[in-house]
Tab-separated table of C-alpha atoms and ligand atoms in Angstrom:
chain	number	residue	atom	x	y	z
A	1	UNK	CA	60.372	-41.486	-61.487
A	2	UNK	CA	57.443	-41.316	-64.110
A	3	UNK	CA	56.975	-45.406	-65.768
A	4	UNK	CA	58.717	-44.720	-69.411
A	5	UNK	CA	56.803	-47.252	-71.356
A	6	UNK	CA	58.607	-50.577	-73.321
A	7	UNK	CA	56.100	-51.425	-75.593
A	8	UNK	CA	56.712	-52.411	-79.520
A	9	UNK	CA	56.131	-48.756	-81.205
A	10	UNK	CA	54.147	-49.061	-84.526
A	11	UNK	CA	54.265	-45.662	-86.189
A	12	UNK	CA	51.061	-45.290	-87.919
A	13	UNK	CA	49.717	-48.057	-86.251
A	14	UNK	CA	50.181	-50.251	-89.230
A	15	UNK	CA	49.741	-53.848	-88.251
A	16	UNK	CA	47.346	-52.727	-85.687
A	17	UNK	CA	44.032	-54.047	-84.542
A	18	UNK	CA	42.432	-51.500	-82.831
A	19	UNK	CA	38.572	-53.434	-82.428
A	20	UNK	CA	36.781	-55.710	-83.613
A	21	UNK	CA	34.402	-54.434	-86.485
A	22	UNK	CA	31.370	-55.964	-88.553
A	23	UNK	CA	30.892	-52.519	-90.690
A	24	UNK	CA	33.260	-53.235	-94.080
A	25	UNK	CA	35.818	-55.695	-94.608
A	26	UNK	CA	39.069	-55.658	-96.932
A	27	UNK	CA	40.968	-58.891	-97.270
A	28	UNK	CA	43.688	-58.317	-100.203
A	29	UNK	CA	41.969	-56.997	-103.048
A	30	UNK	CA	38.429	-57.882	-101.484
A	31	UNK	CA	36.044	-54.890	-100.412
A	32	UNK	CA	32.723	-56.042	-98.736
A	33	UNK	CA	30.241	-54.429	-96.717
A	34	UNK	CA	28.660	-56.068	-94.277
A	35	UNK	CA	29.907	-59.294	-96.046
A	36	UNK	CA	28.671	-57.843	-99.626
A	37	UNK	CA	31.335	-57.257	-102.107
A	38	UNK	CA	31.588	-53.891	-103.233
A	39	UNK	CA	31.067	-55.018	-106.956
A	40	UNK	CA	27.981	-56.483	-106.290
A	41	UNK	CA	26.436	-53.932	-104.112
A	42	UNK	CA	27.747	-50.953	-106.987
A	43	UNK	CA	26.403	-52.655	-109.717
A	44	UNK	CA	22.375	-53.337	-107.772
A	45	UNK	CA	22.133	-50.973	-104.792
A	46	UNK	CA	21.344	-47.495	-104.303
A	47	UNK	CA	23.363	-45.331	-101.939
A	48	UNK	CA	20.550	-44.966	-99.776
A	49	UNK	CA	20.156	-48.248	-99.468
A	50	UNK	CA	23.773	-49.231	-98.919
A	51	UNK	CA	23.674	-46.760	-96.068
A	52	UNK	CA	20.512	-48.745	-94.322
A	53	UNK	CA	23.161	-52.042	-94.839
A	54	UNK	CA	25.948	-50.356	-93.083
A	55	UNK	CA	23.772	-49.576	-89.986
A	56	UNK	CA	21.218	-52.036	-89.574
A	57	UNK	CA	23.479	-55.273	-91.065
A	58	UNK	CA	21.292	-56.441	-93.592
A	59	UNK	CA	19.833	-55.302	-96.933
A	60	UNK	CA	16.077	-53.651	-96.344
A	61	UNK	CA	12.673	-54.767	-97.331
A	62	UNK	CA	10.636	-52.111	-99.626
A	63	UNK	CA	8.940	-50.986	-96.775
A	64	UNK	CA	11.909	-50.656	-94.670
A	65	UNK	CA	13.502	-48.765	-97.390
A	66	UNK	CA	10.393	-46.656	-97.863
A	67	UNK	CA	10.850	-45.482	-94.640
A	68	UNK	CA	14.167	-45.277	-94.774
A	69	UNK	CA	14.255	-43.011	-97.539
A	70	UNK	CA	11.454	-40.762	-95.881
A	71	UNK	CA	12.828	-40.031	-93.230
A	72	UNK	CA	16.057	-38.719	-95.078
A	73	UNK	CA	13.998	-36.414	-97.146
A	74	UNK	CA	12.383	-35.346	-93.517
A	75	UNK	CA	15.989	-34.479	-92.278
A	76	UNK	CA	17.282	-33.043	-95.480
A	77	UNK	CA	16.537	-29.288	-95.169
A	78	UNK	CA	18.606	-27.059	-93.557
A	79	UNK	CA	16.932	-25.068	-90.718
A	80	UNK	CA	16.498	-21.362	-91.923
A	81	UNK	CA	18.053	-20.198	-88.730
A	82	UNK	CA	21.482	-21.906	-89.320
A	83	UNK	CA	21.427	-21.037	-93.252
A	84	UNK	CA	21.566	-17.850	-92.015
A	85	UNK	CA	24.007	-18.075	-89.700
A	86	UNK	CA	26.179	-19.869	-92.333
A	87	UNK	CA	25.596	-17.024	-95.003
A	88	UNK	CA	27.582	-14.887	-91.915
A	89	UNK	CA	30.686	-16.831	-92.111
A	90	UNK	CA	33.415	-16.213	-94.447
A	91	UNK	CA	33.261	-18.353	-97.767
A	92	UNK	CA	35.588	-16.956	-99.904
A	93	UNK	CA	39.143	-17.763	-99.701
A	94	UNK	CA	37.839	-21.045	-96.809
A	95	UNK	CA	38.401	-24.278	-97.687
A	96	UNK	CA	35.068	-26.108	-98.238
A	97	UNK	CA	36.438	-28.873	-95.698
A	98	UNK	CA	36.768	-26.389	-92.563
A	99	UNK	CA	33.931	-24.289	-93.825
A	100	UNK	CA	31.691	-27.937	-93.410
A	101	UNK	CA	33.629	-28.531	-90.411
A	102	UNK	CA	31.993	-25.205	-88.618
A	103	UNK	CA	28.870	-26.035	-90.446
A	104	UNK	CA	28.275	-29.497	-89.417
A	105	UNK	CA	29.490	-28.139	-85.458
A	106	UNK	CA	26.836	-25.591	-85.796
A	107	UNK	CA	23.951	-27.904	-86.960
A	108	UNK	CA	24.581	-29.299	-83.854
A	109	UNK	CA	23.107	-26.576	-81.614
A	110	UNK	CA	19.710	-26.705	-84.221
A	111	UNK	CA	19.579	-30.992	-82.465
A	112	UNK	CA	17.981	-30.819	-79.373
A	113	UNK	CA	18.731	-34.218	-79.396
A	114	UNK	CA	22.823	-33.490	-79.747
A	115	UNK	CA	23.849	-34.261	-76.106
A	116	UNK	CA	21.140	-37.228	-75.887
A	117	UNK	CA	23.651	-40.076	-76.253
A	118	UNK	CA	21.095	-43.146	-76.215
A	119	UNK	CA	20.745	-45.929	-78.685
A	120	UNK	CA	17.324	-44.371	-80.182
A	121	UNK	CA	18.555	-40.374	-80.548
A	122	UNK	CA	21.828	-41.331	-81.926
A	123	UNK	CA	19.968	-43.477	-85.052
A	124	UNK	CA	17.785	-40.279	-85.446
A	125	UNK	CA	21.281	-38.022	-85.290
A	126	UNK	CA	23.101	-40.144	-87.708
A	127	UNK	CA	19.576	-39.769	-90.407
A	128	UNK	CA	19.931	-36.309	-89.558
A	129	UNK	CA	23.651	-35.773	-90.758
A	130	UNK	CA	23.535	-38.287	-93.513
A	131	UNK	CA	20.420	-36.042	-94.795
A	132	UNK	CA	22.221	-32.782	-94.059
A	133	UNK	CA	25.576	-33.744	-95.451
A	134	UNK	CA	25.430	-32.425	-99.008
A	135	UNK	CA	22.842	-29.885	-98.421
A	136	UNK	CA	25.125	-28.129	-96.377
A	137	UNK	CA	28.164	-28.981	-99.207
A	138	UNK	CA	25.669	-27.504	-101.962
A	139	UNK	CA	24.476	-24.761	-99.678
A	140	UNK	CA	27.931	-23.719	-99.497
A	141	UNK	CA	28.897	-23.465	-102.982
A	142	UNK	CA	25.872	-21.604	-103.615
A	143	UNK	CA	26.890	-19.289	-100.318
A	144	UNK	CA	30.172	-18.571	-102.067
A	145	UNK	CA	28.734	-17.601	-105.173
A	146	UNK	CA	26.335	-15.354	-103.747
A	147	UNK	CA	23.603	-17.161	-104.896
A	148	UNK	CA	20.588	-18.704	-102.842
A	149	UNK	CA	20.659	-21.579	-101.133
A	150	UNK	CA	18.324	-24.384	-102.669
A	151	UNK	CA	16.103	-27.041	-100.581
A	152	UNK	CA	16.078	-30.548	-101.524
A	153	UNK	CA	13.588	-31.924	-103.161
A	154	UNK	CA	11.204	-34.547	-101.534
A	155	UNK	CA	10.731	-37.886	-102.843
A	156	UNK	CA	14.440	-37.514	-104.466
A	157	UNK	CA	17.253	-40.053	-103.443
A	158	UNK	CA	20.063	-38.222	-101.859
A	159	UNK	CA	22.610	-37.894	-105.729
A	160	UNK	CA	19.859	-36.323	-107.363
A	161	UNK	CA	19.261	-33.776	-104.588
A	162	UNK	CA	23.024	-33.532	-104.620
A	163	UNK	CA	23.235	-32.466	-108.294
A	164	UNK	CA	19.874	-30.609	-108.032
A	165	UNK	CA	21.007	-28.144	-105.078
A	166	UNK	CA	24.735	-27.568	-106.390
A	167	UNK	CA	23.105	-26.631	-109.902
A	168	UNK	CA	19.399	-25.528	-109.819
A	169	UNK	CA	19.061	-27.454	-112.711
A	170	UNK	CA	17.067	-31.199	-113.270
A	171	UNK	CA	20.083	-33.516	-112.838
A	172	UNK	CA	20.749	-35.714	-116.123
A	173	UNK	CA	19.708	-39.551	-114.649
A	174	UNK	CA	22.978	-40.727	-116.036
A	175	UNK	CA	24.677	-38.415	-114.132
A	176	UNK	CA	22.804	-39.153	-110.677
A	177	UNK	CA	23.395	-42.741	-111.456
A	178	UNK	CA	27.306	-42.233	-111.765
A	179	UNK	CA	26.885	-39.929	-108.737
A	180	UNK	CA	25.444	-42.570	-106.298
A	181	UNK	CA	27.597	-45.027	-107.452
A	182	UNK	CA	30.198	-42.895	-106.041
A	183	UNK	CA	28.483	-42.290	-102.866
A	184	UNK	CA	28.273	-46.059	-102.994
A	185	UNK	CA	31.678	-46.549	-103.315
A	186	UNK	CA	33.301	-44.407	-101.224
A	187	UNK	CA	30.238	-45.159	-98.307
A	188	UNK	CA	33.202	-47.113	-95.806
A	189	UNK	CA	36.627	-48.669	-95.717
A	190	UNK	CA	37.100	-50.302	-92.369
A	191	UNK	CA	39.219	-48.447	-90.087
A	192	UNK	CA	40.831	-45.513	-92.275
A	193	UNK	CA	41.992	-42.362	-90.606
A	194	UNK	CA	38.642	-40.785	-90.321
A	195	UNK	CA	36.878	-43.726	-89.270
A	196	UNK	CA	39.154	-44.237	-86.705
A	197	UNK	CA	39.198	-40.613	-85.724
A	198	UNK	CA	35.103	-40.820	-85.386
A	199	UNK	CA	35.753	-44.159	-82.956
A	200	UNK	CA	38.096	-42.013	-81.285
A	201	UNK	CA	36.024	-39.436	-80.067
A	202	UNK	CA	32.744	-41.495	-79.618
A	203	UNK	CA	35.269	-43.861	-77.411
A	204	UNK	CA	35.360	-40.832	-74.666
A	205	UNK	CA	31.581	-41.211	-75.039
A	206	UNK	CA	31.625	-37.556	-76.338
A	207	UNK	CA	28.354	-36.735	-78.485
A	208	UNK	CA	28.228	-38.127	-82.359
A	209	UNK	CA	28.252	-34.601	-83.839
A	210	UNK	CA	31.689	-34.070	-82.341
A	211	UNK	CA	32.784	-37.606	-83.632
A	212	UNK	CA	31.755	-36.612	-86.868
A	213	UNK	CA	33.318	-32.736	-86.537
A	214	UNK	CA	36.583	-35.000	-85.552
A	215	UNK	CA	35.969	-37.345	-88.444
A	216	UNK	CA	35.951	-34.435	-91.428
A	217	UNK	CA	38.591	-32.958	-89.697
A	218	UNK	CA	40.796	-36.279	-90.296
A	219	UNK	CA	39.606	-36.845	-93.681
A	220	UNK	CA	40.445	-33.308	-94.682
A	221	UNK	CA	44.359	-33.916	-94.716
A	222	UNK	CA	45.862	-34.992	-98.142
A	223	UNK	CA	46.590	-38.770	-97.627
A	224	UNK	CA	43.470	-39.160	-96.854
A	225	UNK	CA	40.345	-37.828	-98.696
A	226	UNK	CA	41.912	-34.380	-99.562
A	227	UNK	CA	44.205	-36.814	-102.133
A	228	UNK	CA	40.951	-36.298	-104.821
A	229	UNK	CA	41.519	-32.927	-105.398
A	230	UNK	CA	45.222	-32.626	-105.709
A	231	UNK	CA	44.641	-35.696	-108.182
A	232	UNK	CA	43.088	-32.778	-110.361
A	233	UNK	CA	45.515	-30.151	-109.369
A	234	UNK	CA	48.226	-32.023	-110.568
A	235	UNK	CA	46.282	-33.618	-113.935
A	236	UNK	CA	45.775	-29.833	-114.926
A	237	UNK	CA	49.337	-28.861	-113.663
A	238	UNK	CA	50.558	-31.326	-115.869
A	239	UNK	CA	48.498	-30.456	-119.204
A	240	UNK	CA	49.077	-32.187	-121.517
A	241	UNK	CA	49.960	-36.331	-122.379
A	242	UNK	CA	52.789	-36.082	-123.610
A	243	UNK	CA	54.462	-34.048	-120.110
A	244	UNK	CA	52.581	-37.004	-117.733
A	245	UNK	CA	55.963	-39.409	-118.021
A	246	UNK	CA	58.568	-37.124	-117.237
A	247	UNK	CA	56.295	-36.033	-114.651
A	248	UNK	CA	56.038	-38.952	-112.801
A	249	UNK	CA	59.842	-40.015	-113.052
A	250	UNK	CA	60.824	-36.499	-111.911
A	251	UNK	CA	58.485	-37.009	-109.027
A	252	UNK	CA	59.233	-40.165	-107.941
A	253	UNK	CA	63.243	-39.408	-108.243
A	254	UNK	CA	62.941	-36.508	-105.942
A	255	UNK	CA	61.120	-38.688	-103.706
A	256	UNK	CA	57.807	-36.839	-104.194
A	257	UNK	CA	54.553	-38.454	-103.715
A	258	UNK	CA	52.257	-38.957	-106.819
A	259	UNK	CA	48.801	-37.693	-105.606
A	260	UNK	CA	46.210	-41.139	-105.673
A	261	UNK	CA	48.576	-43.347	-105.567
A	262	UNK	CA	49.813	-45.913	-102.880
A	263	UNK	CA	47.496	-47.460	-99.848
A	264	UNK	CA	48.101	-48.525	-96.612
A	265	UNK	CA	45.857	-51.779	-96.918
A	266	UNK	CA	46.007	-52.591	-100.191
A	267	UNK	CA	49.595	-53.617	-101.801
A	268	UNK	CA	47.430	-55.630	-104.743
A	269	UNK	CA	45.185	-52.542	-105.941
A	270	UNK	CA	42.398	-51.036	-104.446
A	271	UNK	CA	39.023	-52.380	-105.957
A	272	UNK	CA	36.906	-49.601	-105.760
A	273	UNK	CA	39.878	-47.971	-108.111
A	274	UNK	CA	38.974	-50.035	-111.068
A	275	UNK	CA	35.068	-49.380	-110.880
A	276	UNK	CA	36.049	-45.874	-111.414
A	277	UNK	CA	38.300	-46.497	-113.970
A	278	UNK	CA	36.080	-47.406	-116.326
A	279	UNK	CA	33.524	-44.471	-115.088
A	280	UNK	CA	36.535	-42.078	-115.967
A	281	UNK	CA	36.850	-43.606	-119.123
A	282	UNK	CA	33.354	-43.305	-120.238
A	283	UNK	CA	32.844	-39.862	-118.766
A	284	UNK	CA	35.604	-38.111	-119.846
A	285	UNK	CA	35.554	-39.610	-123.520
A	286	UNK	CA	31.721	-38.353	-123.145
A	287	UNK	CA	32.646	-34.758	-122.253
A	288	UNK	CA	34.880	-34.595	-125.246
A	289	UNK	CA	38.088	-34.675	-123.338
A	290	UNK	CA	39.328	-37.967	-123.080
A	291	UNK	CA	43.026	-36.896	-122.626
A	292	UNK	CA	42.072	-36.731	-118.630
A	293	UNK	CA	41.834	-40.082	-118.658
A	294	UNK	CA	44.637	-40.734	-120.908
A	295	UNK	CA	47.160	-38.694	-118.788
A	296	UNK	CA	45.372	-40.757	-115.898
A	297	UNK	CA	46.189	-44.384	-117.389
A	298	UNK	CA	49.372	-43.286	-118.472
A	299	UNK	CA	50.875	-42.297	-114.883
A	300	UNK	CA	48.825	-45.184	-113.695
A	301	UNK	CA	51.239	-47.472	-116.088
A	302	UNK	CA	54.567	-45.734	-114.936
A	303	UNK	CA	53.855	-45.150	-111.166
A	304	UNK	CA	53.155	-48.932	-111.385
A	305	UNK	CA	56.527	-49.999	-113.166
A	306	UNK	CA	58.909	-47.537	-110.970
A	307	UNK	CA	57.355	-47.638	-107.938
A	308	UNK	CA	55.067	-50.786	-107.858
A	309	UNK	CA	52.188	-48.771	-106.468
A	310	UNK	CA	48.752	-48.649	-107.552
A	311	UNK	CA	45.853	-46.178	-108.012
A	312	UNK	CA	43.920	-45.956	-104.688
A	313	UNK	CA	39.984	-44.563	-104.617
A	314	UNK	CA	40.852	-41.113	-104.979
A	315	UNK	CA	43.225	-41.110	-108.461
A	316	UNK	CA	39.728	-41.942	-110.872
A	317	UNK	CA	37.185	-40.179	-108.402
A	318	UNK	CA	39.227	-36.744	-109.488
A	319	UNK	CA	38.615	-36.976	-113.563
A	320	UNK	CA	34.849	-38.594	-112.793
A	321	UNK	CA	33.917	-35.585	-110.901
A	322	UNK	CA	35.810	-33.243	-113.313
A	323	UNK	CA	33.523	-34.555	-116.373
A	324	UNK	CA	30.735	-34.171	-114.350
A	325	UNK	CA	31.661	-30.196	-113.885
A	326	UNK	CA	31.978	-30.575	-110.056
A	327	UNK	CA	34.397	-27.843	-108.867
A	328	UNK	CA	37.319	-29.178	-107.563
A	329	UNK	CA	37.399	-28.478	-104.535
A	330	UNK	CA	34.311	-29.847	-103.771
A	331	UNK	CA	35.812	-33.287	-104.123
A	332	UNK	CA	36.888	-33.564	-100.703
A	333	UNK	CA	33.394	-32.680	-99.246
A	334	UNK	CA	31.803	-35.181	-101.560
A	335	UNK	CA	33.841	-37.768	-100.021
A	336	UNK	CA	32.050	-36.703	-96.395
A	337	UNK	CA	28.429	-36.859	-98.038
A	338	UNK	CA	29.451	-40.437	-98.960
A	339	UNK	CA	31.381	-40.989	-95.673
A	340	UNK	CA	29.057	-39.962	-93.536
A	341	UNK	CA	27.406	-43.102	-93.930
A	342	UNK	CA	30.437	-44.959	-92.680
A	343	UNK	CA	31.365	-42.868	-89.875
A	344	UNK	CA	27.939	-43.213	-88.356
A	345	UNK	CA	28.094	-47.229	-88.663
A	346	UNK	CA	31.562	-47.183	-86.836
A	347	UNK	CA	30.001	-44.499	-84.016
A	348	UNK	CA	26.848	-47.301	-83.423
A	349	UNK	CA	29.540	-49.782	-83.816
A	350	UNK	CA	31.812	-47.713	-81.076
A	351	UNK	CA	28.998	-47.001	-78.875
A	352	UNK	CA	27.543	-50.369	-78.435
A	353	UNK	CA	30.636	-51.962	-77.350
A	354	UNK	CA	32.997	-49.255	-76.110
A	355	UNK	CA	36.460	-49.242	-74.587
A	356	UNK	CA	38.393	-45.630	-74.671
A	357	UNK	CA	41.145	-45.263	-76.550
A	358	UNK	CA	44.321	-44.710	-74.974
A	359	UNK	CA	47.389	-45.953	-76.418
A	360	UNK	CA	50.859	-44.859	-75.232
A	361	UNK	CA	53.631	-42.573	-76.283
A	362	UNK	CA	56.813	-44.170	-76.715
A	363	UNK	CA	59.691	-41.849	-74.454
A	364	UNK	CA	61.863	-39.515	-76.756
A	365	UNK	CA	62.158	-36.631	-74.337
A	366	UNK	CA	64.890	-35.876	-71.928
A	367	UNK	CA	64.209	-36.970	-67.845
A	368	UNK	CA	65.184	-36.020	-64.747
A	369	UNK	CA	65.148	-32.021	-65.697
A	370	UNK	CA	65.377	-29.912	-62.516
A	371	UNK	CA	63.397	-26.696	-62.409
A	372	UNK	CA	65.431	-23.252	-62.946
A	373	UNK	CA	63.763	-20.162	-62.241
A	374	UNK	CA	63.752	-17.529	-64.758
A	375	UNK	CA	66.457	-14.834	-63.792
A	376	UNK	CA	68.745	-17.834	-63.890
A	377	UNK	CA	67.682	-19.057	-67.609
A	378	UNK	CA	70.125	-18.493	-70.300
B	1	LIG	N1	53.825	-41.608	-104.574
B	1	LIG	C1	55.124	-41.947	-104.505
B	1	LIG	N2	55.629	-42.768	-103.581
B	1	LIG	C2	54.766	-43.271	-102.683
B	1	LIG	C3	53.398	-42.975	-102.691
B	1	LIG	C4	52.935	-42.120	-103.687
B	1	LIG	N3	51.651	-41.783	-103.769
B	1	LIG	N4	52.776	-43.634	-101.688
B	1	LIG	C5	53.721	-44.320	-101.054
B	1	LIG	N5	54.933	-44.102	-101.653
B	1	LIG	C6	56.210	-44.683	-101.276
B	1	LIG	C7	56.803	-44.001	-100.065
B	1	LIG	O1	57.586	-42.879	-100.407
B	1	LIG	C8	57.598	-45.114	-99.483
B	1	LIG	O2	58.725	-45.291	-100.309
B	1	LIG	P1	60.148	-45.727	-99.726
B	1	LIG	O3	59.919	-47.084	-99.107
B	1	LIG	O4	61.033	-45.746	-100.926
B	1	LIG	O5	60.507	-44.681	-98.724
B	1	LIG	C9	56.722	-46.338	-99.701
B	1	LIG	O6	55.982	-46.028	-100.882
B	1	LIG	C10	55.761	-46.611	-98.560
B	1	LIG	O7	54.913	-45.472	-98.391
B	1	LIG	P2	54.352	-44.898	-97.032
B	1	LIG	O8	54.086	-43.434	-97.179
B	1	LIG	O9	55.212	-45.325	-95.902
B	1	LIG	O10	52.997	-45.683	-96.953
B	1	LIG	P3	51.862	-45.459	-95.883
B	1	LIG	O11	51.182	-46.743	-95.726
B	1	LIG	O12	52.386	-44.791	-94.664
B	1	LIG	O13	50.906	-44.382	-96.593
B	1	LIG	C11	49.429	-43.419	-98.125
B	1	LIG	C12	49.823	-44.691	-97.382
B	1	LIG	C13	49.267	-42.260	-97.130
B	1	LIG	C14	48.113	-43.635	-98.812
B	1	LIG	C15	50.528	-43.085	-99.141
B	1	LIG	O14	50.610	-44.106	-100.129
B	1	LIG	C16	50.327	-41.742	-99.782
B	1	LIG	O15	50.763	-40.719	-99.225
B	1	LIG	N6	49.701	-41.676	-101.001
B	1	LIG	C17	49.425	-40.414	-101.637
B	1	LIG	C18	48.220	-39.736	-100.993
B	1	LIG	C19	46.931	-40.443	-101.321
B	1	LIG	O16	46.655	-40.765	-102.466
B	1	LIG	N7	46.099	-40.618	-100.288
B	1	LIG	C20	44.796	-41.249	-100.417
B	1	LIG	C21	44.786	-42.602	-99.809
B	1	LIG	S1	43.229	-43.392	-99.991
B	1	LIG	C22	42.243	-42.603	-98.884
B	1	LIG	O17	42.644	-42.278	-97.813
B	1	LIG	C23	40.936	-42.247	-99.292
């Protein structure tokens, strides 16, 4: 008889240690990477930079960042081969999450490094995607629109090139400075769902472009980064101030989750919420439609008194992007450009001191079944 396994079932795995990690920390309302808050490196780092943190574990020199930055401008064009190919798969009615996840699978075969899983040609991978990221986001907004697909410019940190390829257009520098800070912000978060879905996969020692196809697959799913856009969805469902009470109470009396709200790890609020608080305040006041953020503080106050839950990342992220006239559902995919950067430092992490995974199922099922050939099936 087959061992049924005893073990304490945690359903989520909430509780759970599942490694030991020096990438980003959270202790109660405390967000640090690599032992920097996430105040202090949002208010005087660059995303760029805060990516060279998260893999190397300390800040760079100029020269280091120099290079850094270099070689991410090196990377950042798509191959002409694979825009093409992308230009041949459907757009239109996809969502932008499974249309990167095909894209990002693809710029695998353009790596002839993909299946080289050493220390040195994995750094050189992870450049590579972080580069690609959100020229493959932009190049598929432009796909959809049937319009052509834009190179980066060199010598441009990674939110300008951002804004530059989804537009055409000079970015505003107040805009690529609220950008990065949300590249910044939303760079890691210990072992969330796609985090742990990138460790997953690089724990079988697969190749890192299949963690990271695994990773945007995970973050796709709304509790996790796909929350950002239905944040939006359910601002403009809403309308107007005034419905944004009774909204809320109707939802959380029919036991209906409120889109941006409620986190795993944090029961005391999520820090990186109130950064973007303020940047929702400021930008939507600046656009000359401050109700967004209105509605926003509003449900923020009632979710909070009915439920006790608090914004997480996503709630502000939606009415930032909104005033900065991203489409919305390009949120999602914004979150992987940012991500990216995480994902990688947990692969390094994975790879340099690895242990599959292989937890256990706890028994449900029925035993003991005896085989009974068709004919005598009713
Ligand atoms: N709206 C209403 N009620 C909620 C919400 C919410 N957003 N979140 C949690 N609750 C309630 C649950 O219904 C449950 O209530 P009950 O005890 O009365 O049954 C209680 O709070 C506990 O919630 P769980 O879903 O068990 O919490 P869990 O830790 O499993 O999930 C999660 C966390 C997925 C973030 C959840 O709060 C949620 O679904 N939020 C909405 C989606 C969202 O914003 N996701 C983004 C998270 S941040 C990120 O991943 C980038």
């Amino acid at each position: 008889m087959a061992e049924i396994y005893e073990g304490a079932l945690d359903k989520g795995l909430e509780g759970v240690v599942a490694c030991s990690t020096a990438v980003s920390s959270i202790m109660d309302v405390t967000l640090c990477y690599r032992g920097y808050t996430i105040e202090d490196i949002a208010e005087n780092s660059t995303f760029e930079e805060t990516t060279y943190l998260l893999w190397n574990d300390k800040l760079p020199t100029k020269n280091e960042l120099a290079d850094f930055n270099r070689e991410i401008n090196t990377y950042a064009t798509l191959d002409p081969q694979l825009v093409n190919i992308l230009k041949t798969i459907p757009s239109k009615n996809v969502h932008p999450m499974a249309w990167l996840r095909t894209a990002v699978s693809l710029a695998a075969h353009f790596d002839n490094e993909a299946q080289d899983n050493s220390p040195e040609a994995n750094k050189r991978k992870g450049l590579r995607l972080l580069a690609k990221m959100g020229s493959l986001v932009t190049a598929f907004e432009n796909i959809r629109n049937d319009k052509p697909v834009i190179n980066p410019r060199n010598e441009k940190s990674l939110a300008w090139n951002f804004l530059y390829m989804m537009t055409g257009k000079e970015p505003d520098a107040e805009l690529v400075k609220v950008f990065d800070m949300c590249l910044i912000l939303h760079a890691d978060h210990e072992l969330n769902c796609s985090a742990f879905a990138t460790r997953v996969t690089a724990s079988s020692l697969s190749d890192m472009y299949s963690a990271i196809v695994s990773a945007i697959g995970a973050l796709k799913g709304p509790l996790h980064g796909g929350a950002n856009e239905q944040v939006m969805l359910m601002l403009k469902k809403i309308g107007t101030l005034e419905k944004a009470k009774a909204f809320v109470k109707d939802a959380l009396a029919n036991k209906e989750k409120v889109m941006g709200f409620g986190h795993r790890v944090y029961k005391n609020g999520d820090p990186r919420a109130a950064i973007l608080r303020k940047m929702s305040q400021l930008l939507t006041q600046r656009m000359g439609e401050p109700h967004w953020y209105e509605m926003s503080a509003m449900m923020d106050d009632v979710v909070q008194a009915e439920k006790g839950l608090l914004p997480n990342v996503d709630f502000y992220s939606a009415t930032v992007y909104y005033s900065m006239g991203i489409p919305i559902d390009l949120y999602t995919p914004i979150f992987a450009v940012s991500r990216i950067s995480g994902w990688v430092a947990h692969a390094f992490e994975q790879y340099a001191n690895n242990r599959i995974y292989r937890p256990r199922g706890h028994w449900i099922g029925r035993q003991g079944l005896k085989y009974t050939s068709i004919e005598n099936r009713k």
